[in-house]
Short mmCIF file of C-alpha atoms in Angstrom, two decimals:
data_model
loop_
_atom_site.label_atom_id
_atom_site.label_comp_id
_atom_site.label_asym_id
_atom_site.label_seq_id
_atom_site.Cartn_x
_atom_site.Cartn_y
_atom_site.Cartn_z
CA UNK A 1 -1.88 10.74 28.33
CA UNK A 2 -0.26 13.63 29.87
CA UNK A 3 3.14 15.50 29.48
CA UNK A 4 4.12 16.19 32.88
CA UNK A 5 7.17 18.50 33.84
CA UNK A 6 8.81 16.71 36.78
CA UNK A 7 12.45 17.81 38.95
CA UNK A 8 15.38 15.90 37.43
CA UNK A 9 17.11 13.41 39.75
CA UNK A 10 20.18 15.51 41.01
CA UNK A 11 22.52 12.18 40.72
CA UNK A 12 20.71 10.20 37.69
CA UNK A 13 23.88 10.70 36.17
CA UNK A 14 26.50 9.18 38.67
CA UNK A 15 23.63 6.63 38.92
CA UNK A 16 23.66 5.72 35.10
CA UNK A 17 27.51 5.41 35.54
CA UNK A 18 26.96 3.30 38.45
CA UNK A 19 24.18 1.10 36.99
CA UNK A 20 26.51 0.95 33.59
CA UNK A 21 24.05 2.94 31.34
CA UNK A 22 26.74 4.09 29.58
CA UNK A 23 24.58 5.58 26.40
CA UNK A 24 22.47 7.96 28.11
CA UNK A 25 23.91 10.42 25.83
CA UNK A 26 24.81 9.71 22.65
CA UNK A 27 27.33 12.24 20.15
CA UNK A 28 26.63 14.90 22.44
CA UNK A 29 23.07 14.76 22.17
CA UNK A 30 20.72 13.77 25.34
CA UNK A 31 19.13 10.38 25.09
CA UNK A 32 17.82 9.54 28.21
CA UNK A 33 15.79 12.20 29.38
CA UNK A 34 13.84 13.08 32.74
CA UNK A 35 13.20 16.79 32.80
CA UNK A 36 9.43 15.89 32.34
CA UNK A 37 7.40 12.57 32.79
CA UNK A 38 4.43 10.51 30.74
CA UNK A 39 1.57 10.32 32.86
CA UNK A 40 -1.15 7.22 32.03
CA UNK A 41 -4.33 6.01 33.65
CA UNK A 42 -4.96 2.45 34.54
CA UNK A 43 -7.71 2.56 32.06
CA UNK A 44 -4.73 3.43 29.39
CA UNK A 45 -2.22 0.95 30.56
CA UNK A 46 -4.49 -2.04 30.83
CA UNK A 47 -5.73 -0.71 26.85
CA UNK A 48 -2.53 -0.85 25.71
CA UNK A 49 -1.92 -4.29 27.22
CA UNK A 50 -5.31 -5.52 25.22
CA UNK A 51 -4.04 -3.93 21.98
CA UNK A 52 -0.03 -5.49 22.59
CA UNK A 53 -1.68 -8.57 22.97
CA UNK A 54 -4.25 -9.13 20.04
CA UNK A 55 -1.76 -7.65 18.08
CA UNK A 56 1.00 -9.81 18.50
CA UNK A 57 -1.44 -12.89 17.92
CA UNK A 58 -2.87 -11.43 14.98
CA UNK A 59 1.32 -11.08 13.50
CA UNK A 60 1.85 -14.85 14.39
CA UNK A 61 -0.83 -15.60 11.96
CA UNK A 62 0.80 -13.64 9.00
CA UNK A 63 3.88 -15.82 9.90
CA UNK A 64 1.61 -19.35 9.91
CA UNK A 65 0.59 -18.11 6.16
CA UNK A 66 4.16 -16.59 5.33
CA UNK A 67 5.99 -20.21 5.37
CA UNK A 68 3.62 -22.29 3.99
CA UNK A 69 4.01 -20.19 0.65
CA UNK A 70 7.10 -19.64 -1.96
CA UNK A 71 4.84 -16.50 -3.08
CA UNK A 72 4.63 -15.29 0.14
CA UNK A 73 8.65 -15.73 0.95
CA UNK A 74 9.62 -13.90 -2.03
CA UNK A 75 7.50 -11.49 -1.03
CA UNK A 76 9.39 -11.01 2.35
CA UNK A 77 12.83 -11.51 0.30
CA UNK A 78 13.66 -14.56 1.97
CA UNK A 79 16.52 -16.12 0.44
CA UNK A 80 15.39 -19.00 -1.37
CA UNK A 81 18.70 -21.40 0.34
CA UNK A 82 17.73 -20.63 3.91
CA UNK A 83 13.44 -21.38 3.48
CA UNK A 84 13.65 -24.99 4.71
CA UNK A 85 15.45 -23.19 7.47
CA UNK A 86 13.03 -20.39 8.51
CA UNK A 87 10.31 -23.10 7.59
CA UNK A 88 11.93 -25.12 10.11
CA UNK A 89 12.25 -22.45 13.01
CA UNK A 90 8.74 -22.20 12.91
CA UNK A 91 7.22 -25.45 12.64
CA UNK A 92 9.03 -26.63 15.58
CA UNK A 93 7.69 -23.81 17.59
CA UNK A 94 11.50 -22.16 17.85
CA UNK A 95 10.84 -20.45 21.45
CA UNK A 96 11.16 -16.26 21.43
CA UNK A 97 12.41 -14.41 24.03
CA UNK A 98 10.86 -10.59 23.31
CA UNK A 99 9.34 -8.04 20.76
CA UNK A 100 8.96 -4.83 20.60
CA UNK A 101 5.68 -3.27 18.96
CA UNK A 102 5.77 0.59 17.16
CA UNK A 103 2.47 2.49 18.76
CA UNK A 104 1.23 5.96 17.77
CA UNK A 105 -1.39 7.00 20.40
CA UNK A 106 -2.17 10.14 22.22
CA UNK A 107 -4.38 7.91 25.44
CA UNK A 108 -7.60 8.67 23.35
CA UNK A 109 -9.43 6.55 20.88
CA UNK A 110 -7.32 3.28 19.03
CA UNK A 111 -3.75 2.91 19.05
CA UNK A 112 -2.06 2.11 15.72
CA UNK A 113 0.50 0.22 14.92
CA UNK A 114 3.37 1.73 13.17
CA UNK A 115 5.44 -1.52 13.03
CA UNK A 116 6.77 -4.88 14.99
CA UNK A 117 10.36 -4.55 15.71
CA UNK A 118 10.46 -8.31 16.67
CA UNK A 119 14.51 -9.49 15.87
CA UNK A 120 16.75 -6.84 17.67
CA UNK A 121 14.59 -4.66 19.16
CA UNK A 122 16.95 -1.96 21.33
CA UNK A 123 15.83 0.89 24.49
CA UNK A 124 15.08 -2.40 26.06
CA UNK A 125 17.68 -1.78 29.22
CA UNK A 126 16.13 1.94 29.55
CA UNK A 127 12.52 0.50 29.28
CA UNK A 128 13.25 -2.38 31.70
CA UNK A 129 15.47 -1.09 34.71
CA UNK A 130 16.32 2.60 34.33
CA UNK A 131 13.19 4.19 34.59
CA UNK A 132 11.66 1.88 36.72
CA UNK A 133 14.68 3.01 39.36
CA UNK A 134 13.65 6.62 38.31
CA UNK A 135 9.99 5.65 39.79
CA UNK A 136 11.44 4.54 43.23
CA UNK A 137 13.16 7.59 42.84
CA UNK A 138 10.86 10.15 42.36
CA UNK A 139 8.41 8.97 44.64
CA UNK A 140 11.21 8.57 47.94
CA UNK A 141 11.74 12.19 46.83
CA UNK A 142 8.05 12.89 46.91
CA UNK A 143 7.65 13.73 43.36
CA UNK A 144 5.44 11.39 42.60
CA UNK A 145 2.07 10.07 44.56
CA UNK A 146 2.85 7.26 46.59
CA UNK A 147 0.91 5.01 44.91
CA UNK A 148 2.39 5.38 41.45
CA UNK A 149 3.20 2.59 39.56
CA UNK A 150 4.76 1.71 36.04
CA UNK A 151 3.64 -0.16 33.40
CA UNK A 152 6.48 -2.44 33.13
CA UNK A 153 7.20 -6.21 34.15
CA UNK A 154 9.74 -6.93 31.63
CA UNK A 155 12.66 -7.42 34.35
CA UNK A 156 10.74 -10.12 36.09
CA UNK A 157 9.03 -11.59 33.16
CA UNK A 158 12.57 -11.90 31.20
CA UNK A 159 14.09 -13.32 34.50
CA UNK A 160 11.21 -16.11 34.03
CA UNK A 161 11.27 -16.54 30.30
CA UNK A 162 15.52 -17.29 30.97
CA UNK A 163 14.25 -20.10 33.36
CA UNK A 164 11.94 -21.15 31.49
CA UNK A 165 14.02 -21.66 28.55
CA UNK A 166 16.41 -23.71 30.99
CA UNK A 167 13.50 -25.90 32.28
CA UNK A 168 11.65 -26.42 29.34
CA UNK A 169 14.00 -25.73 26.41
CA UNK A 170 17.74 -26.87 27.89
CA UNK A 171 18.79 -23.55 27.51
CA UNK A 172 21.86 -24.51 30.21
CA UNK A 173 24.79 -22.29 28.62
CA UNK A 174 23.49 -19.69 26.90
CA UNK A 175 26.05 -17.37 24.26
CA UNK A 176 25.37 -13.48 23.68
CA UNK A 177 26.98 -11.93 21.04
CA UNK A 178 26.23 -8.14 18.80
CA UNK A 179 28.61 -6.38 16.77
CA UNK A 180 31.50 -4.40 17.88
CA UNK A 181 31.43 -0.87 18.51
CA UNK A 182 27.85 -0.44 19.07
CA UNK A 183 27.43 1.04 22.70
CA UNK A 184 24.16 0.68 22.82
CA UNK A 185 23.58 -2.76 21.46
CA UNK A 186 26.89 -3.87 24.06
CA UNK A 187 24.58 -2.18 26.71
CA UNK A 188 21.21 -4.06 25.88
CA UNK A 189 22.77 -7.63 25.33
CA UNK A 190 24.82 -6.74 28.80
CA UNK A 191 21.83 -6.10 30.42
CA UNK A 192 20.09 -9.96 28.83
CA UNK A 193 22.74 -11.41 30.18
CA UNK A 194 22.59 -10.13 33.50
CA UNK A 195 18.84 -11.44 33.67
CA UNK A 196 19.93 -15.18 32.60
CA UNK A 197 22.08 -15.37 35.14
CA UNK A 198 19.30 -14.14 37.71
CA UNK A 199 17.96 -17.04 36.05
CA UNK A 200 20.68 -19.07 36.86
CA UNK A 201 21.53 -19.71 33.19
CA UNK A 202 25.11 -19.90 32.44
CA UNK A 203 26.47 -17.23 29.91
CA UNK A 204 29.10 -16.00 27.66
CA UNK A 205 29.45 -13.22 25.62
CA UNK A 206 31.17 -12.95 22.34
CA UNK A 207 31.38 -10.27 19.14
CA UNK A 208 29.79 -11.33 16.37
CA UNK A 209 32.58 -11.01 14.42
CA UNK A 210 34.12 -13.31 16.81
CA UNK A 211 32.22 -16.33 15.96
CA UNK A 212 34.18 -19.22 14.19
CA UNK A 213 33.24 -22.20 12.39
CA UNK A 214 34.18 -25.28 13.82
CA UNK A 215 35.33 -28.94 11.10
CA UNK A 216 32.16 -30.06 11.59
CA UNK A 217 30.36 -27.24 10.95
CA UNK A 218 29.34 -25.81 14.15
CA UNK A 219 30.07 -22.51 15.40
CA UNK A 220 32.00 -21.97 18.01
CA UNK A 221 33.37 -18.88 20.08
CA UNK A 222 36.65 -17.61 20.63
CA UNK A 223 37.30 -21.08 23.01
CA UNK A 224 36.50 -23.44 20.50
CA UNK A 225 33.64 -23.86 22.48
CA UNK A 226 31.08 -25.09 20.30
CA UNK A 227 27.74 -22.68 20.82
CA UNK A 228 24.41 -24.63 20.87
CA UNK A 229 21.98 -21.96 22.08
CA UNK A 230 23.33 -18.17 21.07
CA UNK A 231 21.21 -14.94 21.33
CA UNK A 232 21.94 -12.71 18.65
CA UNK A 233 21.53 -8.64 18.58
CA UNK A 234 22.30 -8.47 14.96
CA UNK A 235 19.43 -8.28 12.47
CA UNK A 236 18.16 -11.68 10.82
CA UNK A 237 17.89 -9.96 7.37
CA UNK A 238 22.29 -9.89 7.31
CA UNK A 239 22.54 -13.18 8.62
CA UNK A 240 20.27 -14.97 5.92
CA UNK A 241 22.19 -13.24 3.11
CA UNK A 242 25.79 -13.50 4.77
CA UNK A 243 28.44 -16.35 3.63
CA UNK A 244 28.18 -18.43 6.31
CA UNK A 245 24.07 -18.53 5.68
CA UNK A 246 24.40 -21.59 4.05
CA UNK A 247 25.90 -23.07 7.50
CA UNK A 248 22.72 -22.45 9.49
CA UNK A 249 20.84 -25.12 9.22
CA UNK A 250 23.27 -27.38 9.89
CA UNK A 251 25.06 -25.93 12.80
CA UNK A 252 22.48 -27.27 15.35
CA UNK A 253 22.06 -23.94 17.32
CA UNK A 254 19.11 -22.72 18.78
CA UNK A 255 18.97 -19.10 18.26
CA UNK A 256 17.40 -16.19 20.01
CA UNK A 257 15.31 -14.48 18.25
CA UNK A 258 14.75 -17.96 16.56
CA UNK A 259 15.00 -17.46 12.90
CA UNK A 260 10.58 -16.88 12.03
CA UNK A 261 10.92 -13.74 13.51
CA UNK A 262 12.94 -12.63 10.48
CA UNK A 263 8.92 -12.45 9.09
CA UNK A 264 7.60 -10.60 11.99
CA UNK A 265 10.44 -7.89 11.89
CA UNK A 266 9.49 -7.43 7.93
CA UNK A 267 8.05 -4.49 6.67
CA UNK A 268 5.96 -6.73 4.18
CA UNK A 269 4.19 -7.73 7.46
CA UNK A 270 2.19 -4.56 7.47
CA UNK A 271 0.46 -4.84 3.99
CA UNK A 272 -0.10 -8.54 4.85
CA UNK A 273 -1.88 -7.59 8.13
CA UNK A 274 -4.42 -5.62 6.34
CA UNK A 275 -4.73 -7.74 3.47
CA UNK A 276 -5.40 -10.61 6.47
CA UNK A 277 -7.84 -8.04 8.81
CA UNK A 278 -8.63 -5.21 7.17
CA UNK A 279 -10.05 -2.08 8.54
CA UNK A 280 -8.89 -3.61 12.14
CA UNK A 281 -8.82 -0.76 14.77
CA UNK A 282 -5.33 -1.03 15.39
CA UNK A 283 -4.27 -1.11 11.49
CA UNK A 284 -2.99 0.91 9.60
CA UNK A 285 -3.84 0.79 5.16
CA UNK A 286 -0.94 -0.48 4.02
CA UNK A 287 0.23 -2.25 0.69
CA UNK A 288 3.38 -3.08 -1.31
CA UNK A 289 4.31 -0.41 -3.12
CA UNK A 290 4.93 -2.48 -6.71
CA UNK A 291 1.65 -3.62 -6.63
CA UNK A 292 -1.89 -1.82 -7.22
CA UNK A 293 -3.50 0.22 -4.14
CA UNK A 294 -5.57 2.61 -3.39
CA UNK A 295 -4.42 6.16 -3.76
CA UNK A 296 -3.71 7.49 -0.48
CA UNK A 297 -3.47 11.33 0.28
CA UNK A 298 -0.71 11.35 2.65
CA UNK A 299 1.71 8.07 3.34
CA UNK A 300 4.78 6.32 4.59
CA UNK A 301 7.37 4.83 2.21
CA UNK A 302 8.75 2.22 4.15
CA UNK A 303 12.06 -0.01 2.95
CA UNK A 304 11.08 -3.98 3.66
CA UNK A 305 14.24 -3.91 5.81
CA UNK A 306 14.50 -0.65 7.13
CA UNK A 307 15.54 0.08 11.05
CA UNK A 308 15.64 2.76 12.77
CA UNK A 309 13.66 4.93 10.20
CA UNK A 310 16.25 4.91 7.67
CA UNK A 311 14.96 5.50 4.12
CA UNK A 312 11.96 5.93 5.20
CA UNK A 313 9.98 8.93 3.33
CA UNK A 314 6.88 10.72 3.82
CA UNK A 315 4.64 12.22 0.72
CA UNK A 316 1.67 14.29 0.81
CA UNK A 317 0.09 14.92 -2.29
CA UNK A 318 2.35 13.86 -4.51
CA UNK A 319 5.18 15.73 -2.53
CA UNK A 320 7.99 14.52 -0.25
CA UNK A 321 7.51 16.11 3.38
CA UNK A 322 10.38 14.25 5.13
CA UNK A 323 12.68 11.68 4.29
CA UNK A 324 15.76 10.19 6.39
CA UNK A 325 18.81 8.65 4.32
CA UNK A 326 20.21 5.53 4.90
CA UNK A 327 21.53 2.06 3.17
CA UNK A 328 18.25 0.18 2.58
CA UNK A 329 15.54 0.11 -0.47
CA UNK A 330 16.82 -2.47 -2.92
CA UNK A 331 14.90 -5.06 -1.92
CA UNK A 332 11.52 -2.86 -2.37
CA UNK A 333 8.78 -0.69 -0.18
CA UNK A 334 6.00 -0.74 1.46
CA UNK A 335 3.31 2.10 1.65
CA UNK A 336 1.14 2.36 4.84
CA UNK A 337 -0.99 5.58 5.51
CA UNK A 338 0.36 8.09 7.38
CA UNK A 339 -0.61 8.32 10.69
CA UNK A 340 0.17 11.74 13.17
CA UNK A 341 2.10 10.94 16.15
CA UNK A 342 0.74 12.58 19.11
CA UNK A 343 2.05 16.13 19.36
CA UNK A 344 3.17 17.64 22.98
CA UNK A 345 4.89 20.60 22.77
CA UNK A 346 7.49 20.77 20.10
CA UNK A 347 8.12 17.03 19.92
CA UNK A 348 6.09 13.89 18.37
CA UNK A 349 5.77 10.99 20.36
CA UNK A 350 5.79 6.93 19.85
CA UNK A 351 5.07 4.11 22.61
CA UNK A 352 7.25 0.90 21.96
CA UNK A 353 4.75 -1.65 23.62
CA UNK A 354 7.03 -4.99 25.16
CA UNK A 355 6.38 -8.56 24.89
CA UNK A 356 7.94 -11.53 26.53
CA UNK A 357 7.57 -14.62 25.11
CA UNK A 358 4.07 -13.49 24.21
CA UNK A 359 2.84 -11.46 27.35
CA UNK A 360 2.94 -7.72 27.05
CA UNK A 361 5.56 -6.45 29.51
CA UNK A 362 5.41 -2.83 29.38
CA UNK A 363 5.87 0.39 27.80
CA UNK A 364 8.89 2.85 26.67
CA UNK A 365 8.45 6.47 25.33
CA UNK A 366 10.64 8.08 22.55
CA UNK A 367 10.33 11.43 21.78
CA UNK A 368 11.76 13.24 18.64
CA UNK A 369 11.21 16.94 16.62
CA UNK A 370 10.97 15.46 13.52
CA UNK A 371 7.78 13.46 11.94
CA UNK A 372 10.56 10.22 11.41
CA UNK A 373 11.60 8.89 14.76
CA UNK A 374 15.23 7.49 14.93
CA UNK A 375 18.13 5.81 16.68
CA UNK A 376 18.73 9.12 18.52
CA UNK A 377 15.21 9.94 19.84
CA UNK A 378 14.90 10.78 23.14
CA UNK A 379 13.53 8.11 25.89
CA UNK A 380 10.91 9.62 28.45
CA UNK A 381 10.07 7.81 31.72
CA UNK A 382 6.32 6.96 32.60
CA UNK A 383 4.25 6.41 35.77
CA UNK A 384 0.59 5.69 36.23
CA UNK A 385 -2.29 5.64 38.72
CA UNK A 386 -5.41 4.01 39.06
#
């Protein structure tokens, strides 16, 4: 994997404005970024696809063990009122809509996964439509070899999962919602809901905070239009411990990201995956940190809930080498070895690796200075060629 400096598009900008990527910079600071490119092989692409894939399958099995055990659900801080309810989700095969998996690899040797951001994973519009218009771009310009491609299918393949869901699901009116004030989460569900309707699904958005409770218990939007299927861009882990938790398994609403995932978008997923295949290639050691392990030299401290890297802290030998603040950490940590993110020039680099439904869709690459990668990193465009 290559580092490649590249010409900017003169009008990306007027382009974002046009295309309504409206958080392409974010407090000042550049977010989308295109001064230089990430350049694969087809040999690369087709390993990542291998590694998205077995991966995922092998996380689906920590969540077949997760809720057939009490132990295992305290474990992952699952309220005990809401159980029956995850228990439910997935043993009536809830159906996903997409995941987003945490890589650190430089093109050489194994991948590793860092962590599943399965729930409310974001750079999803970015991943899925901007940079793919940068490709056409850059190669009309003559930038790029003619025969460059992308690794990314995640328009078309979300376009089909939306009719499938119709077809096979009855997915026929479909409500968005995400809190208010979040640009970037507005953006993403935006950008959903413009591929359900390519699907010919029917749509409507509302805030989250926006969301009423009907007499009979169902929730309904700002219409009194009672929601039965509702896509949600707000983190499983809030809902489950919110007051209106105990209304959820009665409300009759099929939720996207059903309510399972709130296992695959754990932290405690990562010590269970080793526990379950240890010293797998793509694994990383990693063990709850109340419980005996073995000493590692230099490690992550993960929160069980943490997003976007907050709390997280990294020690080597006994001393604290980085550490982002944030609101998480009462409900306990993980440890998972630490693992170097590829280096190229001054900035460390992570691959979030896409599924839909359960294919892998393609790649996005965030670049940051620091060793902790956050909500602010910077997103890099990618081509390949055979």
């Amino acid at each position: 994997m290559e580092r490649v400096a590249i010409s900017e598009r003169p009008d990306w900008r007027e382009k974002a404005t046009e295309y309504g990527f409206n958080f392409h910079t974010m407090h000042g600071e550049p977010y989308w970024s295109e001064e230089a490119y990430y350049r694969l092989t087809l040999a690369q692409v087709e390993k990542l696809e291998e590694v998205t894939a077995e991966l995922h399958q092998m996380c689906l099995q920590v969540a077949e063990r997760v809720v057939a055990s009490d132990a295992l659900m305290d474990r992952f801080r699952i309220p005990k009122h809401v159980r029956e309810f995850v228990r439910q989700s997935w043993n009536s095969r809830q159906p996903s809509l997409y995941s987003r998996l945490d890589l650190a690899w430089d093109g050489t040797g194994e991948p590793k996964l860092l962590e599943n951001n399965a729930d409310t994973p974001t750079s999803l519009y970015e991943a899925a439509f901007f940079q793919w218009i940068w490709l056409e771009d850059q190669i009309a310009a003559g930038n790029l070899p003619a025969d460059s491609d992308q690794f990314n299918s995640l328009q078309e393949k979300l376009i089909e999962r939306f009719a499938q869901l119709k077809a096979q699901h009855g997915f026929n009116l479909l409500h968005f919602t995400c809190c208010r004030d979040t640009i970037e989460d507005r953006g993403t569900v935006q950008y959903l809901q413009d591929c359900a309707n390519e699907a010919d699904v029917a749509s409507e958005f509302l805030y989250i905070e926006d969301i009423g409770l009907g007499e009979k218990g169902q929730f309904t939007d700002m219409q009194d239009q009672v929601i039965g299927n509702l896509f949600k861009l707000y983190p499983w882990e809030f809902m489950l411990r919110e007051m209106f938790s105990t209304k959820l398994e009665d409300a009759g609403v099929r939720w996207l990201e059903p309510a399972w995932k709130s296992i695959l978008s754990n932290k405690a997923l990562l010590p269970m995956l080793w526990e379950m295949f240890p010293n797998h290639p793509n694994l990383l050691p990693a063990y709850f940190a109340d419980e005996d392990h073995p000493e590692l030299e230099k490690y992550v401290v993960k929160p069980i809930f943490s997003r976007e890297g907050a709390n997280v802290r990294i020690i080597e030998k006994g001393q604290e080498i980085a550490r982002v603040d944030g609101p998480y950490g009462e409900e306990g940590y993980i440890i998972q070895q630490f693992q170097p993110l590829p280096k190229f020039g001054d900035s460390y680099t992570l691959i979030g690796s896409w599924l839909v439904d359960s294919q892998p869709a393609g790649i996005g690459i965030r670049e940051d200075r620091e060793l902790i990668t956050q909500d602010l990193s910077r997103f890099y465009p990618h081509s390949f060629t055979g």
